[in-house]
Structures are given as C-alpha cells and as structure tokens.
Coordinates of C-alpha atoms in Angstrom, one line a residue:
R1 CA 0.2 0.0 0.0
R2 CA 1.2 3.4 -0.8
G3 CA 0.2 6.7 0.5
R4 CA 1.1 10.3 1.1
G5 CA 0.2 13.4 3.2
K6 CA 0.8 17.1 2.6
G7 CA 1.3 19.6 5.1
Q8 CA 1.8 23.5 4.9
S9 CA 5.6 23.2 3.9
H10 CA 6.3 19.3 4.0
S11 CA 5.1 16.2 2.4
L12 CA 5.1 12.5 3.6
F13 CA 5.2 9.2 1.8
I14 CA 4.6 5.5 2.2
D15 CA 6.4 3.3 -0.2
G16 CA 5.0 -0.3 -1.1
E17 CA 6.8 -1.9 1.8
G18 CA 5.2 0.5 4.4
R19 CA 8.3 2.7 4.8
L20 CA 8.1 6.5 5.3
S21 CA 9.9 9.2 3.4
S22 CA 9.5 12.9 3.6
C23 CA 10.6 16.1 2.1
G24 CA 10.0 19.9 2.3
N25 CA 11.0 22.9 4.5
A26 CA 11.2 22.8 8.2
D27 CA 13.0 25.9 9.1
H28 CA 10.1 27.0 11.3
V29 CA 9.7 23.5 13.2
P30 CA 12.9 21.6 14.4
G31 CA 12.2 17.8 13.6
L32 CA 9.3 18.4 11.6
L33 CA 10.7 16.1 8.6
G34 CA 11.5 13.3 10.9
H35 CA 15.3 13.4 10.3
G36 CA 16.2 15.1 13.5
E37 CA 16.2 18.7 14.5
G38 CA 19.2 19.6 12.3
V39 CA 17.6 18.7 9.1
T40 CA 15.6 21.7 7.8
G41 CA 15.1 21.1 4.2
L42 CA 14.9 18.2 1.8
D43 CA 14.3 18.8 -1.8
T44 CA 13.4 15.0 -2.8
P45 CA 11.6 12.4 -0.5
T46 CA 14.2 10.8 1.8
R47 CA 13.7 7.8 3.8
L48 CA 13.1 8.5 7.5
P49 CA 15.7 6.7 9.8
S50 CA 13.1 5.6 12.3
T51 CA 11.7 2.0 11.7
L52 CA 8.4 2.9 13.7
G53 CA 9.0 -0.1 15.9
A54 CA 9.8 -2.4 12.9
E55 CA 6.1 -2.0 11.9
R56 CA 4.8 -1.1 8.4
A57 CA 3.1 2.3 7.8
V58 CA -0.4 2.3 6.4
S59 CA -1.5 5.8 6.8
V60 CA 0.1 9.3 7.2
S61 CA -1.1 12.6 7.8
A62 CA 0.9 16.1 7.7
G63 CA -0.3 19.0 9.5
D64 CA 1.0 22.9 9.5
A65 CA 3.8 22.0 12.0
H66 CA 3.4 18.2 12.9
S67 CA 3.2 14.7 11.3
L68 CA 1.4 11.6 12.1
A69 CA 2.0 8.0 11.0
L70 CA -0.4 5.0 11.7
T71 CA 1.3 1.5 11.7
A72 CA -0.4 -1.8 10.5
G73 CA -0.5 -2.8 14.3
G74 CA -2.6 0.4 15.2
A75 CA 0.3 2.4 16.8
V76 CA 0.2 6.1 16.2
W77 CA 3.5 7.7 15.6
S78 CA 4.0 11.5 15.8
W79 CA 6.7 14.2 15.6
G80 CA 7.1 18.0 15.0
D81 CA 5.6 20.9 17.1
G82 CA 3.4 19.8 19.8
G83 CA 3.0 23.1 21.5
F84 CA -0.7 22.7 21.7
G85 CA -1.0 19.0 22.4
Q86 CA -1.4 17.9 18.8
L87 CA 1.2 15.3 19.1
G88 CA -0.5 13.4 22.1
H89 CA 2.6 13.2 24.1
G90 CA 1.1 14.4 27.3

C-alpha cells in the first residue's frame, strides 16, 4: 500500500513496503521532517531513519507543523511541534 500526506511546507510518503519518506521545508519547526532537528530542508523524498518499531506504516497525515503515521499494528507515531498538544505526548 502506498500513501502520502501534505502539510503546509512538507510532505510524507509511504512506499510499497510501508516505509516512510519526507521532503519539504522545516525551518520553522525543528524535527518536522522526521530526520532530526538539524535537518531543515529536503528537496527530494528521503527515507526516515526511524523504523516505527519495525512496523509498516499504513497511513500518514501532515499538519502545518506536525506529522502523524499509523502502523499496521494500530500504533500512532507523531513528531514535529506539539506546543498545543497535537502530538499526544502528554
């Protein structure tokens, strides 16, 4: 299954094996692209270093300043700006 999500300044992609890639601009939100806080821009889709707990991604969503991924096992992963609780990290 393949999928994609588009935020204000970044995009997320799922390949046929459930792996995630991202590209875009993250100058305004450290970590938004999922490649660590030092990566602020990617011109082409680049695979994320995280393996989502070794699970396959089945759905992604990109907000203005955050990203979400749903795995085949039902886990939700989130990253980016959670200043208003949108990441669900407490």
